[in-house]
PDB file of C-alpha atoms in Angstrom:
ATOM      1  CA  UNK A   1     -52.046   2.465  -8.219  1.00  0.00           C
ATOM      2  CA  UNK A   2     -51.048   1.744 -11.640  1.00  0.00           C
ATOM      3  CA  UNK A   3     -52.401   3.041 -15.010  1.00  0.00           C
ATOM      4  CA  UNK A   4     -54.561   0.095 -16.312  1.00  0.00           C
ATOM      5  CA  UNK A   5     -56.119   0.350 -20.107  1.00  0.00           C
ATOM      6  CA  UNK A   6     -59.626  -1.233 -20.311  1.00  0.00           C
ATOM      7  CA  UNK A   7     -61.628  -2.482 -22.865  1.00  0.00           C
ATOM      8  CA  UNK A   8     -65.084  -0.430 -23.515  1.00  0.00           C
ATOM      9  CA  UNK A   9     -66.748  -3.573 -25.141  1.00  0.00           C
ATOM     10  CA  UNK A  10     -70.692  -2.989 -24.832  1.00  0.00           C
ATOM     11  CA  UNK A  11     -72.317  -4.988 -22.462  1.00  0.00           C
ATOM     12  CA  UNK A  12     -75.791  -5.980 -22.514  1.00  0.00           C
ATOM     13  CA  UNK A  13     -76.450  -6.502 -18.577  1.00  0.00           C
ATOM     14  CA  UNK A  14     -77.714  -3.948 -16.961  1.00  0.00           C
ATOM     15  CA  UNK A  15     -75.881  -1.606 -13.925  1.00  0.00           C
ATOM     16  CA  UNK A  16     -76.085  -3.362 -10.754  1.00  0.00           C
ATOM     17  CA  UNK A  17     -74.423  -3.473  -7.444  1.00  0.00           C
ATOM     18  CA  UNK A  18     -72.260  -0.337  -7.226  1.00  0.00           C
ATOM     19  CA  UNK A  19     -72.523   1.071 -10.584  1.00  0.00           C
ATOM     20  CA  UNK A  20     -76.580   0.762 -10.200  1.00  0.00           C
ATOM     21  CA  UNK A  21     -75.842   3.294  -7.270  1.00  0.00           C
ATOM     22  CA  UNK A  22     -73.556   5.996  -9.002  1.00  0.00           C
ATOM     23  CA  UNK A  23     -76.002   5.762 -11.910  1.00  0.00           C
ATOM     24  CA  UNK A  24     -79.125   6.100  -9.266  1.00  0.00           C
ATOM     25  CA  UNK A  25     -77.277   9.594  -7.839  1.00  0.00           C
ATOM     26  CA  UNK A  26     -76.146  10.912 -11.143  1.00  0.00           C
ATOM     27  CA  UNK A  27     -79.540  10.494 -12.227  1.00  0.00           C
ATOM     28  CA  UNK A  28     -81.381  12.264  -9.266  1.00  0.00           C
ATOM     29  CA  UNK A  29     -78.919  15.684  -9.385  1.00  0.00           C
ATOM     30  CA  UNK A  30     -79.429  15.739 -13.252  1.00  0.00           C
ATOM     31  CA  UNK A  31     -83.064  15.494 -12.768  1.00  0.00           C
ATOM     32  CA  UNK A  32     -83.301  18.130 -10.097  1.00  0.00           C
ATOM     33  CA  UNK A  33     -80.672  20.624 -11.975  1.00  0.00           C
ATOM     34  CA  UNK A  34     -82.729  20.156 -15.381  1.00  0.00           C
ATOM     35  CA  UNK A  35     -86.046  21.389 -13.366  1.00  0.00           C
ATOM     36  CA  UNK A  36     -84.919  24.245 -12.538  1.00  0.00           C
ATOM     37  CA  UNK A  37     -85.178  25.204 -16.363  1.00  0.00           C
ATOM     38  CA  UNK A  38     -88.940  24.020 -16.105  1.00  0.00           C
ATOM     39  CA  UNK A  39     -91.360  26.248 -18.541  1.00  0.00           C
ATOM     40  CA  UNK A  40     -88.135  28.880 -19.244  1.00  0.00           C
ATOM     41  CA  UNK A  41     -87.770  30.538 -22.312  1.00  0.00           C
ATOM     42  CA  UNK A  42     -84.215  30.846 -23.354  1.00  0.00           C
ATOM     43  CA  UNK A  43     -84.257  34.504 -22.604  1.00  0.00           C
ATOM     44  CA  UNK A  44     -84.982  33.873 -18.835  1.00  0.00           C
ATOM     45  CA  UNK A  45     -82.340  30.632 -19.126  1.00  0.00           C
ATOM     46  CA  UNK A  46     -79.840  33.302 -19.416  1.00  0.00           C
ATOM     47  CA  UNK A  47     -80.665  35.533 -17.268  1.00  0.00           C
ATOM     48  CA  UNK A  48     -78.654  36.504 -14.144  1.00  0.00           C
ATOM     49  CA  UNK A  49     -80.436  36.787 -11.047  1.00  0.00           C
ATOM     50  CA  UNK A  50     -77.919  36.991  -8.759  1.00  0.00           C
ATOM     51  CA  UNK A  51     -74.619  39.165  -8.191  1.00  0.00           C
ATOM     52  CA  UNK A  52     -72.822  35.934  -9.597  1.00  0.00           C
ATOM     53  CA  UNK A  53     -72.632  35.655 -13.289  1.00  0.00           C
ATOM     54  CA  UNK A  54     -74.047  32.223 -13.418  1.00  0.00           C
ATOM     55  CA  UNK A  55     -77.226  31.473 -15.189  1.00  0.00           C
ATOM     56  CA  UNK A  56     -79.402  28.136 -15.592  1.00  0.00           C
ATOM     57  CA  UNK A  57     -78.612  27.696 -19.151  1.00  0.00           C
ATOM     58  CA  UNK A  58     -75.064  28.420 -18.363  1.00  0.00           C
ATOM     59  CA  UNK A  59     -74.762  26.029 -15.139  1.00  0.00           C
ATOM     60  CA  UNK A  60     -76.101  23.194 -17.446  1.00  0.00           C
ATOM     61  CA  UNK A  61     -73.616  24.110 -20.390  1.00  0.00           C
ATOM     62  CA  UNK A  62     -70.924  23.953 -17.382  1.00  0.00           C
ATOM     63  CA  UNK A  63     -71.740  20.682 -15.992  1.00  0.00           C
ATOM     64  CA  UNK A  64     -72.071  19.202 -19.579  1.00  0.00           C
ATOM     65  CA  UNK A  65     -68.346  20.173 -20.017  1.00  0.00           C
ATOM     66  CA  UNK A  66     -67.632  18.908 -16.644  1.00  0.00           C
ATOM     67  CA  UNK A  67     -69.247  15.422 -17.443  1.00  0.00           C
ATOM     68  CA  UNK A  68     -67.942  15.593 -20.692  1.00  0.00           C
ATOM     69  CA  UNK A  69     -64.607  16.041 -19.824  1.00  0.00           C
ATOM     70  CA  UNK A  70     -64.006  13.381 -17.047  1.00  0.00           C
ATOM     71  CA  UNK A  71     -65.432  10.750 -18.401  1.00  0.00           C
ATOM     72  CA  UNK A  72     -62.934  11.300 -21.635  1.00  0.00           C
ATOM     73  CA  UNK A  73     -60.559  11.545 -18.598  1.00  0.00           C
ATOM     74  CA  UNK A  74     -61.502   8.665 -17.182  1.00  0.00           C
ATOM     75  CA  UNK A  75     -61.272   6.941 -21.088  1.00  0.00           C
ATOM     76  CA  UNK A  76     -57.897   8.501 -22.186  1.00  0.00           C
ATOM     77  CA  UNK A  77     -56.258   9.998 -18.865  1.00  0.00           C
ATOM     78  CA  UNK A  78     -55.008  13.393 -18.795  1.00  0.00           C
ATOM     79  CA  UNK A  79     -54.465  14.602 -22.397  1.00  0.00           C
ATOM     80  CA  UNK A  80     -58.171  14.384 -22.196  1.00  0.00           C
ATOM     81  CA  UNK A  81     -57.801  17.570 -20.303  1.00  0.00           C
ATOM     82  CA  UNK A  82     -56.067  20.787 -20.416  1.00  0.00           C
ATOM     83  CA  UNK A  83     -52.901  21.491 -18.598  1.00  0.00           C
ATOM     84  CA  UNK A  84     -54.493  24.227 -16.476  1.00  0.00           C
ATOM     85  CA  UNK A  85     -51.103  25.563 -15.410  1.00  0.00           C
ATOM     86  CA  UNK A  86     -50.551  26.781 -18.750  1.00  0.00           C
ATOM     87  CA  UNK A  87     -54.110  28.686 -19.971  1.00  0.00           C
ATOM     88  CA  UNK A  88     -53.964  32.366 -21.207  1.00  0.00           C
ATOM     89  CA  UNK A  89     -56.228  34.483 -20.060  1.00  0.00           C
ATOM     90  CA  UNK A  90     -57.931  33.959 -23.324  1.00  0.00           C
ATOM     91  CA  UNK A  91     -58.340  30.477 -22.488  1.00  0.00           C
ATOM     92  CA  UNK A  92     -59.948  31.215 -18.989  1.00  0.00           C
ATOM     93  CA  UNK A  93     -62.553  33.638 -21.044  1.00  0.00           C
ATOM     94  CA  UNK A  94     -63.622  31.016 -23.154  1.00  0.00           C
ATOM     95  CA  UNK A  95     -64.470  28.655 -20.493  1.00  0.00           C
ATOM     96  CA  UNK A  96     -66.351  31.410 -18.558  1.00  0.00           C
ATOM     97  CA  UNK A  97     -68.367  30.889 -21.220  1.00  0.00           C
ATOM     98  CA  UNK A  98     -69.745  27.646 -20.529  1.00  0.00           C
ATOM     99  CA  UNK A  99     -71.376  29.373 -17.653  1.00  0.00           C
ATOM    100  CA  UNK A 100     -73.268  31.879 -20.079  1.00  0.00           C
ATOM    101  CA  UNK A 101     -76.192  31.028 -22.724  1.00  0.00           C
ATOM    102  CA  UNK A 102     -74.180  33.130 -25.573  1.00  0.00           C
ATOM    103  CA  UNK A 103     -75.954  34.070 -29.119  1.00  0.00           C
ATOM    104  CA  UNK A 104     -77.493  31.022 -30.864  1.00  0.00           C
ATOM    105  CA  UNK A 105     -77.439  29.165 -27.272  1.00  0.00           C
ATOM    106  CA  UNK A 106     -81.375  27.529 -26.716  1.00  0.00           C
ATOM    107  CA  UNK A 107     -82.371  26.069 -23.881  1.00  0.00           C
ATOM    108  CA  UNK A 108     -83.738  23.028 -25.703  1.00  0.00           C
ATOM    109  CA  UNK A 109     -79.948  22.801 -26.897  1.00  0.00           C
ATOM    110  CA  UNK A 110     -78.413  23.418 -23.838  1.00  0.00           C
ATOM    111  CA  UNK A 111     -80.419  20.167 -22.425  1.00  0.00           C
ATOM    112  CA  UNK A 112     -80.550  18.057 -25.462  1.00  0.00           C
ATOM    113  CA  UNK A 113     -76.610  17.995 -25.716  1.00  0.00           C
ATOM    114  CA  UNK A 114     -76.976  17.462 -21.919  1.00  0.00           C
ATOM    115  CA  UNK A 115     -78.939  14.926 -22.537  1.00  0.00           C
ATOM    116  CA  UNK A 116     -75.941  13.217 -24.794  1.00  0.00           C
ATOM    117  CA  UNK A 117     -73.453  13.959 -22.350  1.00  0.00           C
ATOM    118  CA  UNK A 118     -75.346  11.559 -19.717  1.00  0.00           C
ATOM    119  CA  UNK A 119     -76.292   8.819 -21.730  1.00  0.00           C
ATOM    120  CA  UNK A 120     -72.410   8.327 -22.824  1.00  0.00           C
ATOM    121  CA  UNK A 121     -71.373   8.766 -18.644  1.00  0.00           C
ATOM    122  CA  UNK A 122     -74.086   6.081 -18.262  1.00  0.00           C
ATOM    123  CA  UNK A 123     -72.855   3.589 -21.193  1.00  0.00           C
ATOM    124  CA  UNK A 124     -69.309   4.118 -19.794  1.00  0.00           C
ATOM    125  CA  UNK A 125     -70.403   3.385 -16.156  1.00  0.00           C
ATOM    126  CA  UNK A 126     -72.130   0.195 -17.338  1.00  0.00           C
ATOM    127  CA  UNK A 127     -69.428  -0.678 -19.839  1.00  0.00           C
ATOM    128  CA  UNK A 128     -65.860   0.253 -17.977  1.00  0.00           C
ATOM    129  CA  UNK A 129     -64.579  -3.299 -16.776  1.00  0.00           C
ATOM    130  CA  UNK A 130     -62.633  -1.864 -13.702  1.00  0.00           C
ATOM    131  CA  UNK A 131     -63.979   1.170 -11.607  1.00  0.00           C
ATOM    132  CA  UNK A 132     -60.346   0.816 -10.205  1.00  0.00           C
ATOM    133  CA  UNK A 133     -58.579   1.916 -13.674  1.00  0.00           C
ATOM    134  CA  UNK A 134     -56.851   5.350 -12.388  1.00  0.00           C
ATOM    135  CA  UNK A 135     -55.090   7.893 -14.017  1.00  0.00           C
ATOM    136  CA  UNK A 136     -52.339  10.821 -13.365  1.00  0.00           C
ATOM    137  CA  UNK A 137     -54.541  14.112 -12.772  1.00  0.00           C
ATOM    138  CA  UNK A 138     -54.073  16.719 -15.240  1.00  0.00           C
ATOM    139  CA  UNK A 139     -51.353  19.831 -14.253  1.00  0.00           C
ATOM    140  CA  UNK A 140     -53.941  22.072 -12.224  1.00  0.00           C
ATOM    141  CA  UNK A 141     -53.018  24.602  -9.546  1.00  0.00           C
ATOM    142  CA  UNK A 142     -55.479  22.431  -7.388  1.00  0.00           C
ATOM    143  CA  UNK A 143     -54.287  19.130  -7.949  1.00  0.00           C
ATOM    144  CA  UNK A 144     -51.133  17.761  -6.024  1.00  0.00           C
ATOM    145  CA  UNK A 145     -48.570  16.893  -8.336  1.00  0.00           C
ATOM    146  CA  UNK A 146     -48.732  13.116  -9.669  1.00  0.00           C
ATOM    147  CA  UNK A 147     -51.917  12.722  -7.833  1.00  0.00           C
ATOM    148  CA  UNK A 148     -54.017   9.847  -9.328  1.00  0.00           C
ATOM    149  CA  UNK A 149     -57.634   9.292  -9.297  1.00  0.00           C
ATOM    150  CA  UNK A 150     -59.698   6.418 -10.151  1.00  0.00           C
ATOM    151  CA  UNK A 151     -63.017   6.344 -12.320  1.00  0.00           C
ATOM    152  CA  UNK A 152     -65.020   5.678  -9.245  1.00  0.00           C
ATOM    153  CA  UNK A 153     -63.261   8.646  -7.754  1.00  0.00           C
ATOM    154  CA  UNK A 154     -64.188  10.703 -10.807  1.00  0.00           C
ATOM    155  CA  UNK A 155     -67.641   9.796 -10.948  1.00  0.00           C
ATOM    156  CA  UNK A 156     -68.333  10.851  -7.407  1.00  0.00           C
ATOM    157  CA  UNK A 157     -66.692  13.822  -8.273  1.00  0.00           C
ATOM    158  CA  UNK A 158     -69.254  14.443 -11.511  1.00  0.00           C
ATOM    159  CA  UNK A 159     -72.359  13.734  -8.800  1.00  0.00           C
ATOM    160  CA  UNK A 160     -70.730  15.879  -6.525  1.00  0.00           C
ATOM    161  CA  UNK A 161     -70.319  18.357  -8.687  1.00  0.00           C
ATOM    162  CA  UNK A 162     -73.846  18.787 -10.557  1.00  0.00           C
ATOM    163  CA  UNK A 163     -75.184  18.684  -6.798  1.00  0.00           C
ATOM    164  CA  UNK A 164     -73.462  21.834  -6.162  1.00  0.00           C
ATOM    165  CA  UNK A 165     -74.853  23.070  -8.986  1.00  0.00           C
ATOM    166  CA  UNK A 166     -78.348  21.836  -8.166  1.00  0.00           C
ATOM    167  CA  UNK A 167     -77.806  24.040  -5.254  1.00  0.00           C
ATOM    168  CA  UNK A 168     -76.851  27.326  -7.602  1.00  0.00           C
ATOM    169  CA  UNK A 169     -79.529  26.577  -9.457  1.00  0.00           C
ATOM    170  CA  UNK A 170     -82.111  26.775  -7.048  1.00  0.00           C
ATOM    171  CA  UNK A 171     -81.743  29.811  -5.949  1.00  0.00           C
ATOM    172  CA  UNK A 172     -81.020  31.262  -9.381  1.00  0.00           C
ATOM    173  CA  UNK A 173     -84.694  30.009 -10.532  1.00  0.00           C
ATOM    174  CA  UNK A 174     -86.018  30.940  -7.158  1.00  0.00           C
ATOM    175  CA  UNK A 175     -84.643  34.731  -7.540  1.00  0.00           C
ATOM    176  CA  UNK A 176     -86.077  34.442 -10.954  1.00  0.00           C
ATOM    177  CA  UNK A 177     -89.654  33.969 -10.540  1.00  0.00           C
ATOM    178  CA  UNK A 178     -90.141  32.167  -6.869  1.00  0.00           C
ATOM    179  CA  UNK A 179     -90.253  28.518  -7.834  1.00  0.00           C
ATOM    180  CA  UNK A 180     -88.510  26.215  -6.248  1.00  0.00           C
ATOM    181  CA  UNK A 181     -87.321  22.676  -6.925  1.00  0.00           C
ATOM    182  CA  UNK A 182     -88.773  21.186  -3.290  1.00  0.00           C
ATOM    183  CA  UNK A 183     -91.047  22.943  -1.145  1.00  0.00           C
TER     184      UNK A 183
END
């Protein structure tokens, strides 16, 4: 495929078709992954119940990033991203952070700039005149050199990926104090 530029003109129509269908799943796994945090305090947002390092706050923080990050790839293409083949080790500990609540974190902070996050994916998804528009993938020691991927692609990757998460944090919250999202 080629690299095509798009317009992000606002539309006023609403999602339909397709689009209404990504927007429908994205919605559902953001739903589910914010009630996990249901009635936490930020204290117990942060807290690690497993032998993984991963927290609620700190899942959400990660798959705001995530979000954040490919739909700005899906906007500007790869310098939207880092070139993964080329982070320090100081780079790597910074973005274990996003999977911590660090000093000053909240959990009403954590969700409101999650919150953010989806309503620009959503705008985008209703806005982007070509699901088709594809870019080069950033460098990444998982990605195939000059491998492409379209918008659609990306945002079935995004629901794919705060599903996992969904998963994660399940069992973190159930660990926690024994609630559970279903069930």
């Amino acid at each position: 495929m080629t690299e095509t530029t798009h317009n992000t003109a606002t539309t006023t129509a609403p999602a339909t078709g397709e689009r209404s269908d990504l927007l429908e799943a994205l919605a559902k796994q953001r739903h589910f992954l914010r009630f996990t945090t249901r009635d936490l305090t930020d204290e117990q947002a942060g807290q690690r119940t497993t032998v993984s390092e991963l927290c609620l706050g700190g899942l959400i923080k990660h798959v705001t990033s995530v979000e954040r990050h490919w739909v700005e790839f899906i906007q500007h293409g790869p310098s939207a991203m880092p070139d993964f083949t080329a982070m320090t080790e100081k780079d790597w500990a910074a973005r274990a952070d996003e999977f911590r609540m660090l000093p000053g974190d909240t959990l009403a902070g954590v969700l409101a700039e999650y919150e953010e996050v989806a309503a620009r994916t959503d705008k985008l998804v209703t806005d982007l005149p070509d699901l088709n528009v594809t870019h080069p993938l950033p460098k990444a020691p998982w990605n195939e050199p000059g491998a492409r991927m379209s918008a659609r692609r990306v945002l079935m990757h995004v629901v794919a990926e705060t599903a996992q998460h969904c998963g994660h944090a399940d069992i973190i919250r159930e660990a926690l104090d024994g609630s559970k999202s279903m069930g």
